[in-house]
Amino acid sequence: MSASALHILLLGTLALIGVGLYGLLAVRNLIKVIVALQIMVKGALLALVMAGAAAGQPNLGQSLAATVIVADTVVAVVGLALAVQVRRYVGTLDVRALSSLKK
Amino acid sequence: MTAFAWLIIVPLAASPLVYLTGQWGIRRGHPGAARWAGLIALLAAWVPFTQAAAGFAANGTATLTAGAQMLALDGVSLLLAALALGLGTLVALYSAAYMAADDGQDKYYAMLVLLVGVMIGLGCATDLFNLWLWFEGMAISTYLLVAFYRTQPASLEAGVKYLVQSAVGSVFVLFGIALVLAQTGTLTLGEIAAQATLTPGFLAAGALFVIGFGVKVAAAPMHTWLPDAHAQAPSGISAMLSGVVIEAGLIALLRALSALAGLALPWGVLLMAFGALNMLVGNLMALRQQQVKRLLAFSSLSHVGYMLIGLGVAVYAGEAAGAEGGLFHMLTHGLMKGLAFLAAGALLWALHLARGDHGALTIDDLRGAARRYPLIALALSAAVLALGGLPPLAGFMSKWQIFQAGAATHETALLLVVIFAGLNSVLSLAYYAPLVNTMYRREPSEAVLAGAPVPASMRLPLIVLLLAVVIVGFWPGLLAGLTGPAGAALLAAFGGG
């Protein structure tokens, strides 16, 4: 893989992780928080595929990415399940409502 | 198949069986079936554990290759396995009464057994991605356990905070792994260590590992999830989280950094800096807590600080005693904090939960608890005094070993760090001592007078841990069989010793 293609991919990775991190800080809806987390993970996935290609082992990078997808889906499911319970027992999805535990 | 493969397989395979047994029990009208299944699964894991420990004592590091993946049982893994399995078994026994009235015991015990299994696996990982995968498994099983009281807004809040922070940390680790893979073409820790040199790419990977694993270690300022999660989880799980999970995170961090030891960066100084910050933040925050479990959670922060200082001294100066001290403190902290959380949990259960009240246990509730609950008050007092470092309890011995290792280097800066740690240890008594005082010297509160009796199955783990804290205090050499090889393995990984 050429160096310029790698740089473009690296930029894409950083952009995805940056967008996700910004989203985590900016959004107030719990579902959107989980979407922001997912965007960050997608950045890391891209990085893994890119790393495999850069090291001349594209199959390794891709299989790592596939494994991460599985693990990460579980995290997303647990997060969404928590969101369901929050909506049910706190009455809102606004993360600002989740601040009873201070200091 | 070596014994240590079974050590990992037994809990992992038992976890779904525990869940199914629990489901079967619920349908047949035995809602407690899962607790027996969970306990049996953990007891069964002791068989391969003793074999693996005997094998380790005879032959040293054991390895297991499955496909291209290799797992290895070295001193560090054995220490983590002993801690996870020991505390896990006691917690399973303790939870039998503590969780008896709760729905979802099938899930609780399945996750507890899974947690023990993945932590043993985590200790045995020898490549970066494998390490991440076990780490993620540990995170997922603890998310579910932290938010176990899923109808309580406070538990949900703690679960959400923990999940979000932990997931961000794990993305950082993944990105670090990608950077390492791109530059070396391998993920095996030993092979990376041979190739890593000081380049911007490896530097970035190191920073990402420190931040990513640092979230789970609760290195300040990435600690904000810890007090919520540890205080809101069921008490048995608080003991696991505080006694083993953050320690497992620390081991993951050290393993990942050991692959980058070739960068010739002062990793030891970094660990000590985080350690000093953690001690200060943990102690200052604990001072102002009114809730017992929150107080104990903040004190975990400061105890991570002691471990980091011991390990930092080891990595910085190649001082084996520092690594042994740090790992010894890991073990004693597991015993002491496990005892503290289980004892506090027993009081929480007797004064609040048994009466259907999910409120927090405050220091004020403990007034005169020694009159009605002499054993539990004694256990909690011994635990917090040991945590505060009062001789001759276990905590004093491990802290002393860390301080001694730091002083043995004869460097002024390290001496100052040790003195700072010693002062923090004294400072910590400022919040531990009032707990003891409240329990023994005040008239009983209404909550204590109206409290429920604590069943024997909850008292037994307390007695075991109490004896352990006292015995290890008198004979610290008892655990040298675990800490010695672990310290040597850790130093060897960092290219020292």
Coordinates of C-alpha atoms in Angstrom, one line a residue:
Chain A
M1 CA 0.0 0.0 0.0
S2 CA 1.4 3.4 -0.9
A3 CA 2.4 5.9 1.7
S4 CA -0.2 8.5 0.6
A5 CA -3.0 6.0 0.8
L6 CA -1.9 5.2 4.3
H7 CA -1.9 8.8 5.3
I8 CA -5.4 9.3 4.0
L9 CA -6.6 6.3 6.0
L10 CA -4.8 7.5 9.1
L11 CA -6.6 10.9 8.7
G12 CA -9.9 9.1 8.3
T13 CA -9.2 7.1 11.4
L14 CA -8.3 10.2 13.4
A15 CA -11.4 12.0 12.0
L16 CA -13.7 9.2 13.1
I17 CA -12.3 9.0 16.6
G18 CA -12.3 12.8 16.9
V19 CA -16.0 13.0 15.7
G20 CA -16.9 10.3 18.1
L21 CA -15.1 11.9 21.0
Y22 CA -16.7 15.3 20.2
G23 CA -20.1 13.6 20.0
L24 CA -19.6 12.0 23.5
L25 CA -18.9 15.5 24.9
A26 CA -21.6 17.3 23.0
V27 CA -24.7 15.1 22.9
R28 CA -27.1 14.7 25.8
N29 CA -29.2 11.8 24.6
L30 CA -28.1 8.4 25.8
I31 CA -28.8 6.7 22.5
K32 CA -26.7 9.3 20.8
V33 CA -23.9 8.8 23.3
I34 CA -23.8 5.1 22.3
V35 CA -23.9 6.1 18.6
A36 CA -20.9 8.4 19.3
L37 CA -19.1 5.5 21.0
Q38 CA -19.8 3.3 18.0
I39 CA -18.3 6.0 15.7
M40 CA -15.1 5.9 17.8
V41 CA -14.9 2.2 17.5
K42 CA -15.4 2.4 13.7
G43 CA -12.3 4.6 13.7
A44 CA -10.3 2.0 15.6
L45 CA -11.6 -0.7 13.2
L46 CA -10.3 1.3 10.2
A47 CA -7.0 1.7 12.0
L48 CA -6.7 -2.1 12.5
V49 CA -7.4 -2.8 8.9
M50 CA -5.0 -0.2 7.8
A51 CA -2.3 -1.5 10.2
G52 CA -2.7 -5.0 8.8
A53 CA -2.3 -3.6 5.3
A54 CA 0.7 -1.5 6.2
A55 CA 2.4 -4.4 7.9
G56 CA 1.8 -6.6 4.8
Q57 CA -0.6 -8.8 6.6
P58 CA -4.0 -7.6 5.4
N59 CA -5.7 -10.9 6.5
L60 CA -4.5 -10.4 10.1
G61 CA -5.8 -6.8 10.3
Q62 CA -9.1 -7.8 8.8
S63 CA -9.6 -10.8 11.2
L64 CA -8.8 -8.5 14.1
A65 CA -11.4 -6.0 12.9
A66 CA -14.0 -8.8 12.6
T67 CA -13.3 -9.9 16.2
V68 CA -13.5 -6.3 17.4
I69 CA -16.9 -6.0 15.7
V70 CA -18.2 -9.0 17.7
A71 CA -16.9 -7.7 21.0
D72 CA -18.0 -4.2 20.3
T73 CA -21.5 -5.3 19.4
V74 CA -21.9 -6.8 22.8
V75 CA -20.9 -3.5 24.4
A76 CA -23.4 -1.7 22.2
V77 CA -26.1 -4.1 23.2
V78 CA -25.3 -3.7 26.9
G79 CA -25.3 0.0 26.5
L80 CA -28.6 0.1 24.7
A81 CA -30.1 -2.3 27.3
L82 CA -29.0 0.2 30.0
A83 CA -30.6 3.0 27.9
V84 CA -33.9 1.1 28.0
Q85 CA -33.7 0.7 31.7
V86 CA -32.8 4.3 32.2
R87 CA -35.8 5.4 30.1
R88 CA -38.0 3.1 32.1
Y89 CA -36.8 3.9 35.7
V90 CA -35.4 7.4 35.4
G91 CA -38.0 8.6 32.9
T92 CA -35.8 10.3 30.4
L93 CA -32.8 9.6 28.1
D94 CA -31.2 12.9 29.0
V95 CA -27.8 12.1 30.5
R96 CA -28.0 15.3 32.5
A97 CA -30.6 13.5 34.6
L98 CA -28.0 11.0 35.5
S99 CA -26.0 13.1 37.9
S100 CA -27.3 12.2 41.3
L101 CA -24.0 10.6 42.3
K102 CA -21.7 13.6 42.9
K103 CA -18.3 13.8 44.5
Chain B
M1 CA -3.8 -30.3 27.7
T2 CA -2.1 -28.6 30.5
A3 CA -3.7 -27.9 33.9
F4 CA -3.8 -24.2 33.4
A5 CA -5.9 -24.6 30.2
W6 CA -8.5 -26.2 32.4
L7 CA -8.1 -23.4 34.8
I8 CA -9.4 -21.0 32.1
I9 CA -11.8 -23.4 30.5
V10 CA -13.7 -24.5 33.7
P11 CA -15.0 -21.0 34.7
L12 CA -15.6 -19.9 31.1
A13 CA -17.5 -23.1 30.2
A14 CA -19.4 -23.2 33.5
S15 CA -20.7 -19.7 33.1
P16 CA -23.5 -20.5 30.6
L17 CA -24.2 -23.7 32.5
V18 CA -24.7 -21.7 35.7
Y19 CA -27.2 -19.5 33.8
L20 CA -29.1 -22.5 32.5
T21 CA -29.2 -24.1 35.9
G22 CA -30.5 -20.9 37.4
Q23 CA -33.2 -20.7 34.7
W24 CA -34.1 -24.3 35.3
G25 CA -34.3 -23.6 39.0
I26 CA -36.5 -20.6 38.6
R27 CA -39.0 -22.6 36.5
R28 CA -39.0 -25.5 39.1
G29 CA -39.4 -23.1 42.0
H30 CA -35.8 -23.2 43.2
P31 CA -34.7 -19.6 42.6
G32 CA -31.4 -20.2 44.4
A33 CA -30.2 -23.0 42.1
A34 CA -27.8 -20.7 40.4
R35 CA -25.9 -19.9 43.6
W36 CA -25.1 -23.6 44.1
A37 CA -24.1 -24.0 40.5
G38 CA -21.9 -20.8 40.7
L39 CA -20.2 -22.0 43.9
I40 CA -19.6 -25.5 42.6
A41 CA -18.1 -24.1 39.4
L42 CA -15.7 -21.9 41.3
L43 CA -14.8 -24.7 43.7
A44 CA -14.2 -27.0 40.7
A45 CA -11.7 -24.5 39.3
W46 CA -9.6 -24.9 42.3
V47 CA -8.6 -28.4 41.1
P48 CA -6.8 -27.2 37.9
F49 CA -5.5 -24.2 39.9
T50 CA -3.7 -26.4 42.5
Q51 CA -2.4 -28.5 39.6
A52 CA -1.2 -25.5 37.7
A53 CA 0.4 -24.0 40.8
A54 CA 2.2 -27.3 41.5
G55 CA 3.3 -27.4 37.9
F56 CA 4.5 -23.9 38.0
A57 CA 6.5 -24.6 41.2
A58 CA 8.1 -27.6 39.5
N59 CA 8.6 -26.5 35.9
G60 CA 8.2 -22.7 35.8
T61 CA 6.3 -20.9 33.1
A62 CA 3.8 -23.2 31.3
T63 CA 2.6 -22.3 27.8
L64 CA -0.4 -23.3 25.7
T65 CA -0.6 -22.8 21.9
A66 CA -4.0 -22.9 20.2
G67 CA -3.5 -22.1 16.5
A68 CA -1.3 -19.1 16.3
Q69 CA -2.3 -17.8 19.7
M70 CA -0.3 -18.5 22.8
L71 CA -1.2 -18.3 26.4
A72 CA 1.4 -18.5 29.1
L73 CA 1.1 -19.0 32.8
D74 CA 3.9 -17.1 34.5
G75 CA 4.3 -15.8 38.0
V76 CA 2.1 -12.7 37.4
S77 CA -0.7 -14.8 35.9
L78 CA -0.6 -17.3 38.8
L79 CA -0.8 -14.4 41.3
L80 CA -3.8 -12.9 39.5
A81 CA -5.5 -16.3 39.2
A82 CA -5.0 -17.0 42.9
L83 CA -6.5 -13.6 43.8
A84 CA -9.4 -13.8 41.3
L85 CA -10.3 -17.4 42.3
G86 CA -9.9 -16.9 46.0
L87 CA -11.9 -13.7 46.3
G88 CA -14.4 -15.0 43.7
T89 CA -15.2 -18.1 45.7
L90 CA -15.7 -16.2 48.9
V91 CA -17.9 -13.7 47.1
A92 CA -20.0 -16.5 45.6
L93 CA -20.5 -17.9 49.1
Y94 CA -21.2 -14.5 50.6
S95 CA -23.7 -13.6 47.9
A96 CA -25.9 -16.7 48.6
A97 CA -27.6 -14.8 51.4
Y98 CA -26.9 -11.3 50.2
M99 CA -28.6 -11.8 46.9
A100 CA -31.2 -14.3 48.0
A101 CA -34.2 -11.9 47.7
D102 CA -33.1 -10.5 44.3
D103 CA -34.4 -11.4 40.8
G104 CA -31.8 -12.4 38.3
Q105 CA -29.5 -14.5 40.4
D106 CA -29.0 -16.8 37.4
K107 CA -27.4 -13.9 35.5
Y108 CA -25.5 -12.7 38.6
Y109 CA -23.7 -15.9 39.2
A110 CA -23.1 -16.6 35.5
M111 CA -21.4 -13.2 35.2
L112 CA -19.5 -13.7 38.4
V113 CA -18.0 -17.0 37.2
L114 CA -17.3 -15.5 33.8
L115 CA -15.6 -12.6 35.4
V116 CA -13.3 -14.9 37.3
G117 CA -12.6 -16.9 34.1
V118 CA -11.7 -13.9 32.0
M119 CA -9.5 -12.4 34.6
I120 CA -7.5 -15.6 34.8
G121 CA -7.3 -15.5 31.0
L122 CA -6.2 -11.9 31.0
G123 CA -3.2 -12.8 33.2
C124 CA -2.1 -15.5 30.7
A125 CA -2.4 -13.4 27.5
T126 CA 0.9 -13.0 25.6
D127 CA -0.1 -10.9 22.7
L128 CA -1.6 -7.5 22.6
F129 CA -4.8 -8.2 20.9
N130 CA -5.5 -11.3 23.1
L131 CA -4.9 -9.0 26.0
W132 CA -7.4 -6.5 24.7
L133 CA -10.0 -9.2 24.1
W134 CA -9.8 -10.6 27.7
F135 CA -9.8 -7.0 28.9
E136 CA -13.0 -6.3 27.0
G137 CA -14.6 -9.5 28.3
M138 CA -13.8 -8.4 31.8
A139 CA -15.3 -5.0 31.1
I140 CA -18.5 -6.5 29.6
S141 CA -19.1 -8.9 32.5
T142 CA -18.6 -6.1 35.0
Y143 CA -20.9 -3.6 33.2
L144 CA -23.7 -6.1 33.8
L145 CA -22.8 -6.6 37.4
V146 CA -22.4 -2.9 38.3
A147 CA -25.9 -2.2 36.9
F148 CA -27.3 -5.3 38.5
Y149 CA -30.0 -3.4 40.5
R150 CA -31.5 -2.3 37.2
T151 CA -34.5 -0.7 38.7
Q152 CA -32.4 1.7 40.8
P153 CA -31.6 5.0 39.0
A154 CA -28.3 5.3 41.0
S155 CA -27.1 1.9 39.8
L156 CA -28.1 2.7 36.2
E157 CA -26.2 6.0 36.4
A158 CA -23.1 4.2 37.7
G159 CA -23.4 1.6 35.0
V160 CA -23.7 4.2 32.2
K161 CA -20.7 6.2 33.4
Y162 CA -18.6 3.1 33.8
L163 CA -19.6 1.7 30.3
V164 CA -19.0 5.0 28.5
Q165 CA -15.6 5.7 30.1
S166 CA -14.5 2.1 29.8
A167 CA -15.5 1.9 26.2
V168 CA -13.6 5.0 25.3
G169 CA -10.5 3.6 27.0
S170 CA -10.9 0.4 25.1
V171 CA -11.0 2.3 21.7
F172 CA -7.8 4.1 22.7
V173 CA -6.1 0.7 23.4
L174 CA -7.3 -0.6 20.1
F175 CA -5.9 2.4 18.3
G176 CA -2.6 1.9 20.1
I177 CA -2.6 -1.8 19.1
A178 CA -3.2 -0.7 15.4
L179 CA -0.2 1.6 15.6
V180 CA 2.0 -1.1 17.0
L181 CA 0.9 -3.6 14.4
A182 CA 1.5 -1.2 11.6
Q183 CA 5.1 -0.6 12.7
T184 CA 6.1 -4.1 13.7
G185 CA 3.8 -6.5 11.9
T186 CA 3.4 -8.6 15.0
L187 CA 1.3 -8.5 18.1
T188 CA 3.3 -10.9 20.4
L189 CA 4.5 -8.9 23.4
G190 CA 8.1 -10.4 23.3
E191 CA 8.5 -9.8 19.6
I192 CA 7.3 -6.2 19.8
A193 CA 9.7 -5.5 22.7
A194 CA 12.6 -6.6 20.4
Q195 CA 11.5 -4.1 17.7
A196 CA 10.2 -1.1 19.6
T197 CA 12.4 2.0 19.3
L198 CA 11.7 5.6 20.2
T199 CA 9.6 6.8 17.2
P200 CA 6.5 9.0 17.2
G201 CA 4.4 6.0 16.4
F202 CA 5.5 3.9 19.3
L203 CA 5.3 7.0 21.6
A204 CA 1.7 7.6 20.6
A205 CA 0.9 3.9 21.1
G206 CA 2.4 4.1 24.6
A207 CA 0.4 7.1 25.5
L208 CA -2.8 5.4 24.2
F209 CA -2.1 2.4 26.3
V210 CA -1.6 4.5 29.4
I211 CA -4.8 6.3 28.8
G212 CA -6.8 3.3 27.7
F213 CA -5.8 0.9 30.4
G214 CA -5.5 3.7 32.8
V215 CA -9.3 4.1 32.8
K216 CA -9.7 0.6 34.2
V217 CA -6.8 1.0 36.7
A218 CA -8.6 4.2 37.7
A219 CA -5.4 6.2 37.4
A220 CA -6.3 9.8 38.3
P221 CA -7.7 11.8 36.5
M222 CA -9.4 8.8 34.7
H223 CA -11.0 7.6 37.9
T224 CA -14.3 9.3 38.0
W225 CA -16.3 6.2 37.2
L226 CA -14.8 4.2 40.0
P227 CA -16.5 5.6 43.1
D228 CA -19.9 5.4 41.5
A229 CA -19.5 1.9 40.1
H230 CA -17.9 0.5 43.3
A231 CA -20.4 2.1 45.6
Q232 CA -23.5 1.1 43.5
A233 CA -22.7 -2.5 42.6
P234 CA -23.9 -5.3 44.9
S235 CA -21.4 -5.5 47.8
G236 CA -19.9 -8.8 46.7
I237 CA -19.2 -7.3 43.3
S238 CA -17.8 -4.2 44.9
A239 CA -15.3 -6.5 46.6
M240 CA -14.4 -8.1 43.2
L241 CA -14.2 -4.8 41.4
S242 CA -12.0 -3.2 44.0
G243 CA -10.0 -6.3 45.1
V244 CA -9.3 -7.9 41.7
V245 CA -10.6 -6.0 38.6
I246 CA -8.6 -2.8 39.0
E247 CA -5.5 -5.0 39.7
A248 CA -6.2 -7.0 36.6
G249 CA -6.3 -3.7 34.7
L250 CA -3.0 -2.8 36.2
I251 CA -1.5 -6.1 35.1
A252 CA -2.8 -5.5 31.6
L253 CA -1.3 -2.0 31.6
L254 CA 2.1 -3.4 32.7
R255 CA 2.0 -6.1 30.1
A256 CA 1.3 -3.7 27.3
L257 CA 4.0 -1.2 28.5
S258 CA 6.5 -4.0 28.9
A259 CA 6.3 -4.6 25.1
L260 CA 7.3 -1.0 24.7
A261 CA 10.1 -1.2 27.3
G262 CA 12.6 -0.8 24.4
L263 CA 11.5 2.9 24.0
A264 CA 13.9 3.7 26.9
L265 CA 11.2 6.0 28.3
P266 CA 11.1 6.5 32.0
W267 CA 8.0 4.3 32.4
G268 CA 8.8 3.9 36.1
V269 CA 8.7 7.6 36.7
L270 CA 5.3 7.8 34.9
L271 CA 3.9 5.0 37.1
M272 CA 5.2 6.7 40.2
A273 CA 3.7 10.1 39.2
F274 CA 0.3 8.5 38.6
G275 CA 0.8 6.7 42.0
A276 CA 1.5 9.9 43.9
L277 CA -1.5 11.6 42.2
N278 CA -3.8 8.7 42.9
M279 CA -2.9 8.6 46.6
L280 CA -3.5 12.3 47.1
V281 CA -6.8 12.4 45.1
G282 CA -8.1 9.2 46.7
N283 CA -7.3 10.3 50.2
L284 CA -8.6 13.8 49.9
M285 CA -11.8 12.6 48.3
A286 CA -12.3 9.9 50.8
L287 CA -12.0 12.4 53.7
R288 CA -15.2 14.1 52.8
Q289 CA -17.4 11.0 52.2
Q290 CA -20.4 10.2 54.3
Q291 CA -21.2 6.9 52.6
V292 CA -19.2 4.0 53.7
K293 CA -19.0 2.2 50.4
R294 CA -18.0 5.4 48.6
L295 CA -15.4 6.0 51.2
L296 CA -13.9 2.6 50.6
A297 CA -14.1 3.1 46.8
F298 CA -12.0 6.3 47.1
S299 CA -9.6 4.5 49.3
S300 CA -9.1 2.0 46.5
L301 CA -7.8 4.9 44.4
S302 CA -5.1 5.6 46.9
H303 CA -4.2 2.0 47.2
V304 CA -3.7 1.7 43.5
G305 CA -1.3 4.6 44.1
Y306 CA 0.8 2.4 46.5
M307 CA 0.9 -0.4 43.9
L308 CA 1.9 2.0 41.2
I309 CA 4.7 3.4 43.4
G310 CA 6.0 -0.1 44.2
L311 CA 5.9 -1.2 40.6
G312 CA 7.3 2.2 39.4
V313 CA 10.3 1.8 41.7
A314 CA 10.9 -1.6 40.3
V315 CA 10.7 -0.5 36.7
Y316 CA 12.7 2.6 37.3
A317 CA 15.5 1.2 39.4
G318 CA 15.4 -2.5 38.5
E319 CA 14.6 -3.1 42.2
A320 CA 13.0 -6.6 42.5
A321 CA 11.8 -5.8 46.0
G322 CA 9.7 -3.0 44.6
A323 CA 7.9 -5.3 42.1
E324 CA 7.4 -7.9 44.9
G325 CA 6.1 -5.1 47.2
G326 CA 3.7 -3.8 44.6
L327 CA 2.4 -7.2 43.8
F328 CA 2.3 -8.1 47.5
H329 CA 0.2 -5.0 48.1
M330 CA -2.0 -6.1 45.2
L331 CA -2.7 -9.4 47.1
T332 CA -3.1 -7.8 50.5
H333 CA -5.3 -5.1 49.1
G334 CA -7.5 -7.8 47.6
L335 CA -7.8 -9.4 51.0
M336 CA -8.3 -6.1 53.0
K337 CA -10.6 -4.4 50.5
G338 CA -12.5 -7.6 49.9
L339 CA -13.0 -7.9 53.7
A340 CA -13.9 -4.2 54.0
F341 CA -16.5 -4.3 51.2
L342 CA -18.0 -7.6 52.4
A343 CA -18.2 -6.3 56.0
A344 CA -19.7 -3.0 55.0
G345 CA -22.0 -4.9 52.6
A346 CA -23.1 -7.2 55.5
L347 CA -24.1 -4.1 57.5
L348 CA -25.7 -2.5 54.4
W349 CA -27.7 -5.7 54.0
A350 CA -28.7 -5.9 57.6
L351 CA -29.6 -2.3 58.1
H352 CA -31.1 -1.4 54.7
L353 CA -31.4 -4.1 52.0
A354 CA -33.0 -6.8 54.2
R355 CA -35.8 -4.3 54.8
G356 CA -36.2 -3.5 51.1
D357 CA -34.5 -0.2 51.3
H358 CA -31.9 0.6 48.6
G359 CA -30.5 3.6 50.4
A360 CA -26.8 4.0 51.0
L361 CA -25.0 3.0 54.2
T362 CA -23.8 6.2 55.9
I363 CA -21.1 6.5 58.6
D364 CA -23.9 7.7 60.9
D365 CA -25.8 4.4 60.4
L366 CA -22.8 2.6 61.9
R367 CA -23.2 4.1 65.3
G368 CA -22.8 1.5 68.0
A369 CA -22.8 -1.4 65.4
A370 CA -20.2 -3.2 67.5
R371 CA -22.9 -3.9 70.2
R372 CA -25.2 -5.8 67.9
Y373 CA -22.8 -7.0 65.2
P374 CA -19.6 -7.7 67.1
L375 CA -18.0 -9.9 64.4
I376 CA -18.8 -7.7 61.5
A377 CA -17.7 -4.6 63.4
L378 CA -14.4 -6.4 64.2
A379 CA -14.0 -7.4 60.6
L380 CA -14.7 -3.9 59.2
S381 CA -12.4 -2.4 61.8
A382 CA -9.6 -4.8 61.1
A383 CA -10.0 -4.2 57.4
V384 CA -9.9 -0.4 57.5
L385 CA -7.0 -0.4 60.1
A386 CA -5.1 -2.8 57.8
L387 CA -5.8 -0.5 54.9
G388 CA -4.6 2.4 56.9
G389 CA -1.3 0.5 57.4
L390 CA -1.5 -0.3 61.1
P391 CA 1.0 -3.0 62.2
P392 CA 0.9 -5.9 62.5
L393 CA -1.9 -6.3 60.0
A394 CA -1.4 -7.3 56.3
G395 CA -1.5 -3.7 54.9
F396 CA 1.4 -2.6 57.0
M397 CA 3.6 -5.4 55.7
S398 CA 3.0 -4.7 52.0
K399 CA 3.3 -0.9 52.4
W400 CA 6.5 -1.4 54.4
Q401 CA 8.0 -3.5 51.7
I402 CA 7.2 -0.9 49.1
F403 CA 8.7 1.9 51.2
Q404 CA 11.7 -0.2 51.9
A405 CA 12.3 -0.9 48.3
G406 CA 12.0 2.8 47.5
A407 CA 14.4 3.8 50.3
A408 CA 16.9 1.0 49.3
T409 CA 17.6 2.9 46.0
H410 CA 19.3 5.7 48.0
E411 CA 18.0 8.3 45.6
T412 CA 16.7 11.5 47.0
A413 CA 13.8 11.8 44.6
L414 CA 12.6 8.3 45.5
L415 CA 13.0 8.9 49.2
L416 CA 10.8 11.9 48.8
V417 CA 8.2 9.8 47.0
V418 CA 8.4 7.2 49.8
I419 CA 8.0 9.9 52.5
F420 CA 5.0 11.3 50.5
A421 CA 3.5 7.8 50.4
G422 CA 4.1 7.4 54.1
L423 CA 2.4 10.7 54.9
N424 CA -0.5 9.7 52.8
S425 CA -0.8 6.5 54.7
V426 CA -1.1 8.5 57.9
L427 CA -3.6 10.9 56.3
S428 CA -5.7 7.9 55.3
L429 CA -6.2 7.0 59.0
A430 CA -8.1 10.3 59.3
Y431 CA -11.0 8.7 57.5
Y432 CA -10.5 5.1 58.6
A433 CA -10.3 5.8 62.4
P434 CA -13.6 7.6 62.6
L435 CA -15.3 4.5 61.2
V436 CA -13.9 2.3 64.0
N437 CA -14.7 5.0 66.6
T438 CA -18.3 5.3 65.4
M439 CA -18.8 1.5 65.6
Y440 CA -17.3 1.0 69.0
R441 CA -17.7 4.2 71.0
R442 CA -21.1 5.6 70.1
E443 CA -24.6 4.6 71.3
P444 CA -26.4 2.3 68.9
S445 CA -28.4 4.1 66.2
E446 CA -32.0 3.3 65.4
A447 CA -31.0 1.6 62.2
V448 CA -28.6 -0.7 64.1
L449 CA -31.2 -1.5 66.8
A450 CA -33.8 -2.4 64.1
G451 CA -31.3 -4.3 61.9
A452 CA -31.8 -7.8 60.7
P453 CA -29.5 -10.7 61.9
V454 CA -26.7 -11.6 59.6
P455 CA -26.8 -15.2 58.4
A456 CA -23.8 -17.6 58.9
S457 CA -23.1 -17.9 55.2
M458 CA -22.3 -14.2 55.1
R459 CA -20.2 -14.4 58.2
L460 CA -18.0 -17.3 57.1
P461 CA -16.2 -15.4 54.2
L462 CA -15.7 -12.5 56.7
I463 CA -14.0 -14.9 59.2
V464 CA -11.8 -16.4 56.4
L465 CA -10.7 -13.0 55.2
L466 CA -10.2 -11.6 58.7
L467 CA -7.9 -14.5 59.6
A468 CA -6.0 -14.0 56.3
V469 CA -5.5 -10.3 57.0
V470 CA -4.1 -11.0 60.5
I471 CA -2.1 -14.1 59.5
V472 CA -0.5 -12.4 56.5
G473 CA 0.3 -9.5 58.8
F474 CA 2.2 -11.7 61.2
W475 CA 3.8 -14.0 58.6
P476 CA 4.2 -12.0 55.4
G477 CA 6.5 -14.6 54.0
L478 CA 3.5 -16.9 53.5
L479 CA 2.7 -15.2 50.2
A480 CA 6.3 -15.0 49.0
G481 CA 5.7 -18.1 46.9
L482 CA 3.3 -16.0 44.8
T483 CA 4.9 -12.6 44.8
G484 CA 8.6 -13.7 44.3
P485 CA 8.1 -15.3 40.8
A486 CA 5.6 -12.7 39.8
G487 CA 8.0 -9.8 40.6
A488 CA 10.8 -11.6 38.8
A489 CA 8.6 -12.2 35.7
L490 CA 7.5 -8.6 35.7
L491 CA 11.0 -7.2 35.9
A492 CA 12.2 -9.7 33.2
A493 CA 9.5 -8.4 30.9
F494 CA 10.8 -4.9 31.4
G495 CA 14.3 -6.1 30.6
G496 CA 15.6 -5.4 34.1
G497 CA 16.3 -7.5 37.2

